[in-house]
XYZ file of C-alpha atoms in Angstrom:
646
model
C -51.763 58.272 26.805
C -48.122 59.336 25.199
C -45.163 58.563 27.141
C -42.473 60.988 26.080
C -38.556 59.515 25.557
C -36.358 61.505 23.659
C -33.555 59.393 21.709
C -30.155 61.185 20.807
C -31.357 61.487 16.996
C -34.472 63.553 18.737
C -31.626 65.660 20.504
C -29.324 66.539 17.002
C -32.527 67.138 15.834
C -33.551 70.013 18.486
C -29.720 71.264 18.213
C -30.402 71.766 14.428
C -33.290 73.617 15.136
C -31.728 76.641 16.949
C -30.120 77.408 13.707
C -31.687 80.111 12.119
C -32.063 78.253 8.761
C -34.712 75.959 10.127
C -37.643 77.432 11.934
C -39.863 74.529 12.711
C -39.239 72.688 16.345
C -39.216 69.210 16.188
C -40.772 66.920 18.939
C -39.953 63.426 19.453
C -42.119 61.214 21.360
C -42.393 57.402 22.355
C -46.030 55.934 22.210
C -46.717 53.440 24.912
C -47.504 50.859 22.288
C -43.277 50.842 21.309
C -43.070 49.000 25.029
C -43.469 45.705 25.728
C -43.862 43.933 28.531
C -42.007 40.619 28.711
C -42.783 37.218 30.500
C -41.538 37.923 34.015
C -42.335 41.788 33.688
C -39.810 43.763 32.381
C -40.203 46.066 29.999
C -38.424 46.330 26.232
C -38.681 49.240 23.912
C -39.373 47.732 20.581
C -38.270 49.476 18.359
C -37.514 48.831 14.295
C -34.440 51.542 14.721
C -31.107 51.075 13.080
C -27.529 50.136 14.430
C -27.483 53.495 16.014
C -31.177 52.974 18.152
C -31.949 53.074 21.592
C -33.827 49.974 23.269
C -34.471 46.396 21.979
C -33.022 43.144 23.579
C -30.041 42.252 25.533
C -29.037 39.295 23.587
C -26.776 36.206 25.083
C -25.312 34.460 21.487
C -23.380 31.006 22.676
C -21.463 29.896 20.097
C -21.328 34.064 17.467
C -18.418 32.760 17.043
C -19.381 29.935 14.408
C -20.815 29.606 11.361
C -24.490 30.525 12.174
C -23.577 32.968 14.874
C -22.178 35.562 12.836
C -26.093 35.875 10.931
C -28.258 36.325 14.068
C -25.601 38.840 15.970
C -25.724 40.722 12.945
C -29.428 41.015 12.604
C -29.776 41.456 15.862
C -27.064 44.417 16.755
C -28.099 46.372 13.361
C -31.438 46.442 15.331
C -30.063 48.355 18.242
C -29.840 45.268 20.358
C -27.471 44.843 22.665
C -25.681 41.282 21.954
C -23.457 39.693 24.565
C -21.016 37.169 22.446
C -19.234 34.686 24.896
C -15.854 33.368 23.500
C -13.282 31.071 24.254
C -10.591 32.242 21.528
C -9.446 36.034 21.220
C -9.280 35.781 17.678
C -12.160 34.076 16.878
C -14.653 36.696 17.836
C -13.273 40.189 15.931
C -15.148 40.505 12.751
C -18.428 40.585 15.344
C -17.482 43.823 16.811
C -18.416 45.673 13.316
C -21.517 43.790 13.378
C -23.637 46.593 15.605
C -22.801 50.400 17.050
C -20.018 51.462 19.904
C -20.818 49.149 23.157
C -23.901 47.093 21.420
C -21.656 44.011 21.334
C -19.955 43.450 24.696
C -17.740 40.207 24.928
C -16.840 38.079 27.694
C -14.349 35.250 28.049
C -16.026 32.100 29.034
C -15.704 27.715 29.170
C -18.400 25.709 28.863
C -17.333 23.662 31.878
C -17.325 26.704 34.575
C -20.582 27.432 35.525
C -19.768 30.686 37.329
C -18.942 32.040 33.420
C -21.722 31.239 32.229
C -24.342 32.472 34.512
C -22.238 35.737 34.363
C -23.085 35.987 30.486
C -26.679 35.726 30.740
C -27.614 37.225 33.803
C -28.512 40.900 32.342
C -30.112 39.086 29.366
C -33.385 38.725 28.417
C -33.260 36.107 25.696
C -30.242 33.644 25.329
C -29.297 31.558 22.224
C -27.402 28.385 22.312
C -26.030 27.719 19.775
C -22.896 25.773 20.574
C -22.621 22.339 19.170
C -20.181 19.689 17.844
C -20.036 16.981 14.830
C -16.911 15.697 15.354
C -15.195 14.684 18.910
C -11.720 16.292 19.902
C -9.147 15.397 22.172
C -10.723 18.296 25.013
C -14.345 17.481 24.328
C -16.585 14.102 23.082
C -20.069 14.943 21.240
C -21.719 14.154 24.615
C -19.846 17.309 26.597
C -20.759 19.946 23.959
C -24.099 18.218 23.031
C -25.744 18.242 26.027
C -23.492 18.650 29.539
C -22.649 22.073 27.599
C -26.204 22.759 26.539
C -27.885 21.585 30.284
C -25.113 24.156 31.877
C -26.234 26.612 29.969
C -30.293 25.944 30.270
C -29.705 25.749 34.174
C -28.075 29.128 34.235
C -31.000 30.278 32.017
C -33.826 28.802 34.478
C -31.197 30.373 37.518
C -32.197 34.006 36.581
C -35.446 33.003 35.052
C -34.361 34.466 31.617
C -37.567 35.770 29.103
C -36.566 33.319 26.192
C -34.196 30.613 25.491
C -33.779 29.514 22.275
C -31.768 25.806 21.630
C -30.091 25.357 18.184
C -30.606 21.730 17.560
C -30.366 19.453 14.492
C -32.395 18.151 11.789
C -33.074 14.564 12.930
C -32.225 14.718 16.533
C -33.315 11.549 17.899
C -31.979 9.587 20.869
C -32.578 6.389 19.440
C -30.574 7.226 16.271
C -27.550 5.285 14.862
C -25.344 8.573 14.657
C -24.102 9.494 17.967
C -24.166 13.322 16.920
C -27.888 13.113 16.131
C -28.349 11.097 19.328
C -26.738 13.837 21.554
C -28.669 16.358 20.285
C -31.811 14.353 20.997
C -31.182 13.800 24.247
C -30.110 17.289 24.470
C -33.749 18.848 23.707
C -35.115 16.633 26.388
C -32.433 18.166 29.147
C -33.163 22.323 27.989
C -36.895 21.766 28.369
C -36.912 19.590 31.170
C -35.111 22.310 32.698
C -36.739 25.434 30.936
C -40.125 24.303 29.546
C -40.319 27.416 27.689
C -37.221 26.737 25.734
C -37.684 27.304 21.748
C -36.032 24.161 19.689
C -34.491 24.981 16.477
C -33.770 22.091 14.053
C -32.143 23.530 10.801
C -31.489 21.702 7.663
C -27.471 21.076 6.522
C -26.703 25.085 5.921
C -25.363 27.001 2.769
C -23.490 30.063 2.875
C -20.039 31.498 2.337
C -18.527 29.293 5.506
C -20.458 26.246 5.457
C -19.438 23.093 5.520
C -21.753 21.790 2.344
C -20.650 24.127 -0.864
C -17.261 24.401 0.220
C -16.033 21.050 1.148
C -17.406 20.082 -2.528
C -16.029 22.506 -4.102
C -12.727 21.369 -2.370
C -10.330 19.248 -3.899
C -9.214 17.511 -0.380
C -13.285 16.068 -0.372
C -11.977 13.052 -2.178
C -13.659 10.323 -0.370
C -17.740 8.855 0.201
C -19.039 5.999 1.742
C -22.563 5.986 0.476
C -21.844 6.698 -3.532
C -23.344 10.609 -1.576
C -26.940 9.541 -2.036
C -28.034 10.960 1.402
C -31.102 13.154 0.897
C -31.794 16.531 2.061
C -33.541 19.905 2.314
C -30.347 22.693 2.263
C -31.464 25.769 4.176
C -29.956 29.319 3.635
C -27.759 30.887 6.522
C -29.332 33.963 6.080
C -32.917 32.557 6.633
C -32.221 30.812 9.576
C -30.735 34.295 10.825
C -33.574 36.049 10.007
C -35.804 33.044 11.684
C -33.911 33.340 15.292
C -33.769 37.178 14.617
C -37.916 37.125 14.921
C -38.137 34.437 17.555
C -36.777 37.115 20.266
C -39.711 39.541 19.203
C -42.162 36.800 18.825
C -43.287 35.480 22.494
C -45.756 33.174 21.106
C -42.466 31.002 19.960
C -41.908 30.174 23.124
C -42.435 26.206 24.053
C -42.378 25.665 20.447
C -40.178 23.381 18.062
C -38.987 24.795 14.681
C -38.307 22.339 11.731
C -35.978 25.040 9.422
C -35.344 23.376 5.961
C -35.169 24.671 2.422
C -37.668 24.396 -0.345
C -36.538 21.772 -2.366
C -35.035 18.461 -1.533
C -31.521 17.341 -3.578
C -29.316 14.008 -2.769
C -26.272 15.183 -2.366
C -24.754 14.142 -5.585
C -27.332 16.790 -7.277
C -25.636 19.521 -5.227
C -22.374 18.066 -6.091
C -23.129 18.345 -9.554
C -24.540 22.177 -9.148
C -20.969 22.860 -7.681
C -18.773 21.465 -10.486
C -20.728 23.331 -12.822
C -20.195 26.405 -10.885
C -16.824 25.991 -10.570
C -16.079 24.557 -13.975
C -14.173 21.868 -12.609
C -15.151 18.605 -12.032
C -14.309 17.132 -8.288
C -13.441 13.289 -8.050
C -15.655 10.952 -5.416
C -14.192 7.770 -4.584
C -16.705 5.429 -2.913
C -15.066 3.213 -0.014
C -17.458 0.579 2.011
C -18.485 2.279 5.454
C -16.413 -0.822 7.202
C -13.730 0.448 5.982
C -14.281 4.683 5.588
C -15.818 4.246 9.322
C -12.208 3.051 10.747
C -10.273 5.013 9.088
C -11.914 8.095 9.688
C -11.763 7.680 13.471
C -8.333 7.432 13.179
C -7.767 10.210 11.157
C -9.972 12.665 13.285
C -7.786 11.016 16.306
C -4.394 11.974 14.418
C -5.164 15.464 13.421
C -6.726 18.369 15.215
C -8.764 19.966 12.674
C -12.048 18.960 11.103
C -11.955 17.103 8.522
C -14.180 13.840 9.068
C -15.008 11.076 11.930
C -16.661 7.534 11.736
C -20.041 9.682 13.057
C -20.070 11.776 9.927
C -19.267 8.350 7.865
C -22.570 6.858 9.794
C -24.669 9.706 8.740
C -24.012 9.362 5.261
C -26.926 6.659 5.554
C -29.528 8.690 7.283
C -31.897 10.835 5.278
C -33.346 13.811 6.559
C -36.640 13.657 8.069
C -39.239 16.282 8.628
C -41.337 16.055 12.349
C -44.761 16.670 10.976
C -45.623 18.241 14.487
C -42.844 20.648 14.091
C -43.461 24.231 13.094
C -41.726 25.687 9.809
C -40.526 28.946 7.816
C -44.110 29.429 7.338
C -44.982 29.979 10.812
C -42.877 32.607 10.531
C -43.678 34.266 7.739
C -40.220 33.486 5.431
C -39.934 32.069 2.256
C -36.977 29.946 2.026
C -34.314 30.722 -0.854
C -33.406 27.566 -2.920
C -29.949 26.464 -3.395
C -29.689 26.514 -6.601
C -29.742 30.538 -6.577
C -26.893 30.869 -4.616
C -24.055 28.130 -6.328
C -22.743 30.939 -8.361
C -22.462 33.350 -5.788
C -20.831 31.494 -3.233
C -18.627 29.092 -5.044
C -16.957 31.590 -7.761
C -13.644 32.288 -5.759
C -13.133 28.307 -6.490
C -12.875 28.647 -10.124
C -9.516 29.570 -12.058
C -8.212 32.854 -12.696
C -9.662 32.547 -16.540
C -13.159 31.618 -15.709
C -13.216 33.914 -12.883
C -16.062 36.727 -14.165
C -17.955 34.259 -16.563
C -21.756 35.165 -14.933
C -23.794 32.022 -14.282
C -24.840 30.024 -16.894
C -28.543 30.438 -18.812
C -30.842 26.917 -19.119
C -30.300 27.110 -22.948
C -25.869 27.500 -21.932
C -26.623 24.682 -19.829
C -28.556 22.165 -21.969
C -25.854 23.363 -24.697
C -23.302 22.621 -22.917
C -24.207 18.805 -22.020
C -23.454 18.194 -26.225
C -19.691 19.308 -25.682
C -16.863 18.699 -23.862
C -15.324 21.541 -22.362
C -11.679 21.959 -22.574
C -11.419 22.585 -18.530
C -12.644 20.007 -17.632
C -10.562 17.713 -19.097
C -7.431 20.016 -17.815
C -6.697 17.298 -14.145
C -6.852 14.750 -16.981
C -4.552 16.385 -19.384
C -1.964 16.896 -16.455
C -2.058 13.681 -15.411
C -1.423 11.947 -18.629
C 1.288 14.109 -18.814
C 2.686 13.362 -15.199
C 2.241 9.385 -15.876
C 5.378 8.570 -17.934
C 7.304 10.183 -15.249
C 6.096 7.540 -12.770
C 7.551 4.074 -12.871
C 6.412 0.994 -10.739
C 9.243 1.829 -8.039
C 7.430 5.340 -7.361
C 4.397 3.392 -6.356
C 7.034 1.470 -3.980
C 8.648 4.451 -2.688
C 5.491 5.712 -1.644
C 4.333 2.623 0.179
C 7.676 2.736 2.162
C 7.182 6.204 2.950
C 3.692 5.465 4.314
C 4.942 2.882 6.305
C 7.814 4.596 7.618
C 4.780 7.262 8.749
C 2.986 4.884 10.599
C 5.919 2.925 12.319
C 7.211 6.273 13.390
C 3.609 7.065 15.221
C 4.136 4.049 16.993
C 7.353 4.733 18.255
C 6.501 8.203 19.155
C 3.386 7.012 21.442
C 3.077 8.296 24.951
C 6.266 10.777 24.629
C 4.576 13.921 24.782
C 1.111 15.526 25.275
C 0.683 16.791 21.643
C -2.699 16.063 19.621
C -3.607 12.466 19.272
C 0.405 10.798 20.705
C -0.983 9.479 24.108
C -4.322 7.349 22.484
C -1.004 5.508 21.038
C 0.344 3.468 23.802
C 0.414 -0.374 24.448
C -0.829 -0.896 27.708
C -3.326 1.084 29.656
C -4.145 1.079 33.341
C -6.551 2.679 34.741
C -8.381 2.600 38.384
C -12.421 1.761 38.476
C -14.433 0.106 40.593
C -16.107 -3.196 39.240
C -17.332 -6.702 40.401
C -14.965 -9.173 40.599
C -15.226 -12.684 38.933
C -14.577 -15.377 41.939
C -12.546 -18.830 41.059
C -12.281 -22.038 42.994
C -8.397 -21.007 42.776
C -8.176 -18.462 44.486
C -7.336 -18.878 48.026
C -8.812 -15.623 49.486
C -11.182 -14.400 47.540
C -11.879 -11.516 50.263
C -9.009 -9.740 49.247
C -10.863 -7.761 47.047
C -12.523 -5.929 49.712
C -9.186 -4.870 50.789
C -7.735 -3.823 47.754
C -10.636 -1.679 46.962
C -10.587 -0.167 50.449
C -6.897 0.675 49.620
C -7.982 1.928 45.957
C -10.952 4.609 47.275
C -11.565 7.142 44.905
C -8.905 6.880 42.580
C -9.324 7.080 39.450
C -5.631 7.537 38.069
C -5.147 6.450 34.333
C -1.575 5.592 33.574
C -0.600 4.681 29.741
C 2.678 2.975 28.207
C 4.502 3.595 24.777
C 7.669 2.438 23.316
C 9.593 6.065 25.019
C 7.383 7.519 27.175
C 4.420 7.292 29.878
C 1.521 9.212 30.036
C -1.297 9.498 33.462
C -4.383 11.214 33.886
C -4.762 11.617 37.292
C -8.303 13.313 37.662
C -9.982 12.772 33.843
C -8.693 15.895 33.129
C -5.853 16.502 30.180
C -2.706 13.574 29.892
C 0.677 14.405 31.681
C 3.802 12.928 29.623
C 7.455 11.700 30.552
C 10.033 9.585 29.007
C 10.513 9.230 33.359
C 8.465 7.773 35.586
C 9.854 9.689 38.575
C 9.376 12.538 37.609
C 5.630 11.824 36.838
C 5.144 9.604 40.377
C 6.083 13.342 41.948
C 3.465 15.351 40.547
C 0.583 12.548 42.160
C -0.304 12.126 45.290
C -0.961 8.616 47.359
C -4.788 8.562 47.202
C -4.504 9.021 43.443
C -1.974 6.196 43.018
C -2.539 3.581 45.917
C -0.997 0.822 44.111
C 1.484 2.289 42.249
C 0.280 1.897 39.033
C 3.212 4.368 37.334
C 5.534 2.030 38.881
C 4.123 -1.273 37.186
C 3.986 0.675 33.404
C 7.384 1.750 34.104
C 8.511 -1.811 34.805
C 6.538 -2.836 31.803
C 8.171 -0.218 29.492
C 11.974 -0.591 31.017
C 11.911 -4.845 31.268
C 9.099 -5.832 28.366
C 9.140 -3.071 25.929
C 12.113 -3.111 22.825
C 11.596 -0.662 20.358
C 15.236 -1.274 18.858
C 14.010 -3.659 16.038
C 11.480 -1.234 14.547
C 14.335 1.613 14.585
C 16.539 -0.925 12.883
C 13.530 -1.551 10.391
C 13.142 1.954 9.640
C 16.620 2.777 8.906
C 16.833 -0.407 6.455
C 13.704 0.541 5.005
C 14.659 4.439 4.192
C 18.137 2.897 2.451
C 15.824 1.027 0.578
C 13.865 4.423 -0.283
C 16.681 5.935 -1.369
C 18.423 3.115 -2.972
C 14.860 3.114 -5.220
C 15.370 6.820 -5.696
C 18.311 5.899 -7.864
C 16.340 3.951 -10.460
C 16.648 5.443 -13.833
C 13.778 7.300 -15.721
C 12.620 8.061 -18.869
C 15.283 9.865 -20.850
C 15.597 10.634 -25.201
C 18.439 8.807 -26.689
C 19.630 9.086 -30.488
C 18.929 5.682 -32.731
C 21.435 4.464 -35.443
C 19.096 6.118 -37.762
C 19.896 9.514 -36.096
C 16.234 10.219 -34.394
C 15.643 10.149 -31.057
C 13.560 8.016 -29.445
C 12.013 8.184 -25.195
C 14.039 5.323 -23.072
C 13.550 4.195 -20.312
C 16.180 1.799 -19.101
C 15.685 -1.248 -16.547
C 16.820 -0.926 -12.688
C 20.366 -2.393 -12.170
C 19.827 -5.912 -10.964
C 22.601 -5.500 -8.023
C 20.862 -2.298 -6.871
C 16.915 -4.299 -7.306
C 18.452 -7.375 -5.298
C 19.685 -4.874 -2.437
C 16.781 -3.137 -1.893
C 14.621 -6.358 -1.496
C 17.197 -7.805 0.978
C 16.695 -4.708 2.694
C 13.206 -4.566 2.745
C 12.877 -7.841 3.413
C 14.836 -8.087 6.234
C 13.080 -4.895 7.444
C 9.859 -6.725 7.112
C 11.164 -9.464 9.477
C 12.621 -6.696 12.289
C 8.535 -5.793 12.183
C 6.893 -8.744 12.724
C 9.113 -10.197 15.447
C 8.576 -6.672 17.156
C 5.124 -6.013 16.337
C 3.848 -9.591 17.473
C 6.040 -9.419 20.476
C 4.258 -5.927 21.136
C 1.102 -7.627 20.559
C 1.558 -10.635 22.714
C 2.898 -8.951 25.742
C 0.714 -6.187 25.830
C -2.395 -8.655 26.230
C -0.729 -10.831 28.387
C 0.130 -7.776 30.625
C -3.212 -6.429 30.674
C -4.579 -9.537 31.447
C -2.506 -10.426 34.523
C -2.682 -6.861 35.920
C -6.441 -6.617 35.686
C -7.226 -10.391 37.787
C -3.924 -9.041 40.173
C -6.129 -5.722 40.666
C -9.175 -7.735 41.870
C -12.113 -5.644 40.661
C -10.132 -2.214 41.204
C -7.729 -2.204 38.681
C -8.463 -2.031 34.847
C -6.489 -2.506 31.691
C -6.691 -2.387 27.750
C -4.338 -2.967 25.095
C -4.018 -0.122 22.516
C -6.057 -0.504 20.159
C -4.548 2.932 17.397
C -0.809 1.044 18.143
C -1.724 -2.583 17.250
C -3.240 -0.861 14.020
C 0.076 1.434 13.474
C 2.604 -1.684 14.067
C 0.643 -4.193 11.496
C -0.461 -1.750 9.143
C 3.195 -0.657 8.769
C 4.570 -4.423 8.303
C 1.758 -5.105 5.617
C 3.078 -2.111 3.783
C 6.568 -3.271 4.100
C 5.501 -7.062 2.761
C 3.882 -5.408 -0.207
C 6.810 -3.258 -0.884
C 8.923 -6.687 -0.761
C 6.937 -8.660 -2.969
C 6.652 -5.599 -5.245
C 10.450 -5.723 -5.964
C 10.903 -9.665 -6.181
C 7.974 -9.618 -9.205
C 10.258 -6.709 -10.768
C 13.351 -8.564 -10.459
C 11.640 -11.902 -11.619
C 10.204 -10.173 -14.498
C 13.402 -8.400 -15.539
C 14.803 -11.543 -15.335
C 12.085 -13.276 -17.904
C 12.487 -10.093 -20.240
C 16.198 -10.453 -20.215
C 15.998 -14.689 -21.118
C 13.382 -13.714 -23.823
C 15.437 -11.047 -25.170
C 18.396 -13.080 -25.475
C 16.547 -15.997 -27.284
């Protein structure tokens, strides 16, 4: 039994043949083999067409927009699929619409916290990926939001219109007993999208290579300066373009469904191999410095806190550590009939625009070229050396000072500018914090009434209003949502209501900032400490002057001992203006929070800031370097000049 369904390339075909050139009537018919019936009955015409076919899937892709999204949306709208791509950012999602015909890739606007947007993206679907995830917390969302709230929304709206297949992009090893909290998340996430969709297919890829990842290209980058684990971490790399043809084959597959997919490359490399592969592709070679995870670990938090890019976190420090390991139980490329690509058949192709202008079209080395080239040193890479030797005599001891005032200027400057506006990373600087929750009180022999905590919390309710203190400004979070920010606490006690603030917790920060706070010191050490800069600015360099003998010779004179003696009283006293401020900071910020959490009575909350404390006596140890810096120069001027004049 033929079903007949004529396609438009069946119709041009018939229009052609009412030309009197061609003769012959062509005939297109559908066999009832090219339909398929899906898991709750509807049918799909499957169909290995082009871009330009009739039939196939209609695909929900969360997270086309990323790295692996691109590959599957391709494969799957050069099909004839129709792929729905849900976005949050207008420009993000362009270079998808070339990815299939006119109307095969529909976008719609949506946020992983409103349900209503998401069921609207998948209900017309018949298989949905998820493919959203996170490595790296931000100020809007923490791992566990995007992890697996985001990924339980998204299998409930699935289950709500009792979609065909659901596909969940994991991680390689996703565990919820894990040390790294991203690796946690996404364990814990594979137990929510099947408790809630048993059928849901688990993908756990390998660390991806490809022209946007996040392996090749952050090696190849000279910004990738710092490890923690001297980058032994060991690995399987997997190619983008597998994994997109693995998810591509999963929606025609049905027999995928339930299962759990371990995706990883052929051959296993520690990641100082690859780094290796990657210098000699780029005929460079990248510097590593190893720093103790105690101290990368810190470090990075704060960084990831201060800017609002990716560029590392005290999670991606932690899994440094962790190995990758494969879940025997787990199916594999084989399953699915692909053979893996090895990364070392791709270096060259994806990591040439990273080499200079003159090594540019040199095709990839030979074995022979390479063993060869192990018994020579090869004048580029010695080039960062070259220029650096060069730059050296240019840089005198004070430039190493100047730079550790400037850092500390930085820092002190962060501190001051905590809590004064709502711009990445400013209000998780603040000294005090406040913050309504609900919690069991600790009863002492001194206190006359200890009832009153039943009254206070009655007052209290449901808030759960978060107010925040810097040296200018306040910040509040009255529902957990995003941080409102005022230099005036009026103007912020307007915009809240009474249940939010029952015991006037703006009031008591503002009180705090106006009576306690006294930034006036560190502004006093930062202008003494920029004189200094530029009084160390003035130092002389290296300069040719002409002998008695006529040649000339490099000089480089010695600081003036007035100017040398200035700047240390400057930075010294500078030093001073810290400490008093930053241990005042210190001391009435926990003596604060202490008396307004046992005055709050189990309602009330408060923490001392934890990124300021950091800020105020990392600055002040800079300055005390920079001061004992310049009294070991002046001291050993002064030696030079006694033993010169003996």
């Amino acid at each position: 039994m033929q079903k007949s369904w004529a396609s438009p390339a069946c119709n041009g075909l018939r229009a052609a043949a009412k030309t009197p050139p061609l003769r012959a009537q062509t005939v297109c018919k559908r066999g009832l083999q090219d339909v398929s019936i899906t898991r709750t009955g509807r049918p799909i015409i499957r169909v290995q067409g082009g871009r330009s076919a009739l039939g196939g899937h209609t695909a929900t892709v969360f997270g086309a927009t990323g790295f692996l999204g691109r590959y599957i949306v391709h494969r799957l709208a050069s099909r004839g699929c129709t792929v729905v791509v849900p976005f949050r950012e207008e420009m993000a999602k362009r270079h998808l619409k070339v990815t299939g015909d006119l109307g095969r890739v529909v976008f719609l606007e949506y946020d992983l916290r409103n349900t209503p947007s998401l069921e609207e993206s998948v209900r017309h679907s018949d298989i949905v990926y998820n493919l959203v995830g996170r490595d790296y917390p931000t100020k809007n969302f923490d791992l566990e939001d995007v992890n697996v709230e985001g990924a339980e929304r998204i299998a409930e709206a699935v289950a709500k219109y009792d979609i065909d297949r659901f596909v969940h992009m994991s991680s390689y090893n996703a565990d919820k007993n894990s040390k790294s909290e991203f690796y946690r998340t996404k364990g814990r996430a594979e137990e929510v999208v099947r408790s809630i969709f048993p059928e849901t297919t688990i993908v756990r890829p390998a660390p991806v290579f490809g022209f946007e990842d996040k392996l090749l290209n952050r090696l190849a980058s000279a910004s990738n300066l710092f490890t923690s684990n001297n980058m032994r971490e060991r690995f399987w790399p997997v190619h983008a373009i597998d994994i997109g043809a693995a998810l591509a084959l999963m929606a025609e597959d049905d027999s995928t469904a339930s299962e759990t997919y371990e995706l990883y490359g052929p051959r296993n490399y520690s990641m100082a191999e690859i780094s290796k592969l990657v210098d000699r592709e780029i005929i460079k070679h990248r510097k590593h410095i190893n720093i103790p995870k105690r101290l990368l670990a810190p470090m990075a938090q704060a960084y990831n806190k201060l800017i609002w890019w990716s560029q590392s976190s005290a999670d991606a420090v932690e899994r440094e550590f962790i190995d990758q390991k494969i879940d025997p139980r787990a199916k594999t490329f084989k399953d699915l009939g692909i053979e893996p690509a090895d990364l070392a058949n791709f270096t060259y192709h994806y990591l040439q625009d990273y080499r200079s202008s003159a090594y540019y079209d040199l095709p990839p080395a030979t074995e022979r070229e390479r063993r060869e080239e192990k018994k020579f040193l090869h004048v580029i890479d010695d080039q960062f050396a070259v220029g650096l030797r060069r730059l050296i005599p240019f840089l005198g001891y004070h430039h190493v000072l100047m730079f550790l005032i400037a850092a500390g200027i930085i820092l002190l400057s962060l501190l001051l500018a905590g809590c004064s506006s709502t711009s990445p990373g400013i209000p998780e600087i603040f000294l005090l914090s406040l913050y309504y929750e609900s919690y069991p009180p600790s009863i002492n022999p001194a206190q006359v009434d200890p009832g009153v905590s039943t009254a206070i919390a009655n007052v209290v309710g449901q808030a759960q209003l978060e107010v925040r203190v810097g040296y200018f400004g306040i910040c509040i979070n009255p529902d957990g949502g995003s941080f409102l920010c005022s230099n005036n606490a009026s103007s912020l006690a307007s915009q809240v209501s009474v249940d939010q603030d029952p015991l006037n917790l703006i009031w008591v920060a503002s009180t705090f900032k106006d009576s306690i706070v006294f930034p006036y010191l560190i502004i006093v050490a930062i202008v003494l400490a920029f004189i200094c800069f530029i009084l160390l600015a003035t130092f002389p360099g290296w300069h040719e002057e002409t002998d008695e003998r006529g040649s000339e010779r490099d000089v480089k004179p010695f600081p003036s001992r007035p100017v040398s003696q200035v700047a240390l009283a400057l930075i010294f006293v500078a030093s001073v203006f810290v400490l008093v401020s930053v241990l005042w900071q210190h001391t009435a910020s926990v003596a604060a929070s202490t008396i307004a959490q046992d005055l709050g009575n189990g309602s009330v909350r408060s923490g001392v800031g934890t990124t300021a404390m950091i800020l105020g006596w990392f600055g002040f140890a800079l300055f005390i370097i920079v001061t004992i810096g310049l009294l070991v120069m002046i001291l050993s001027i002064s030696l030079l000049d006694r033993l010169t004049d003996d």
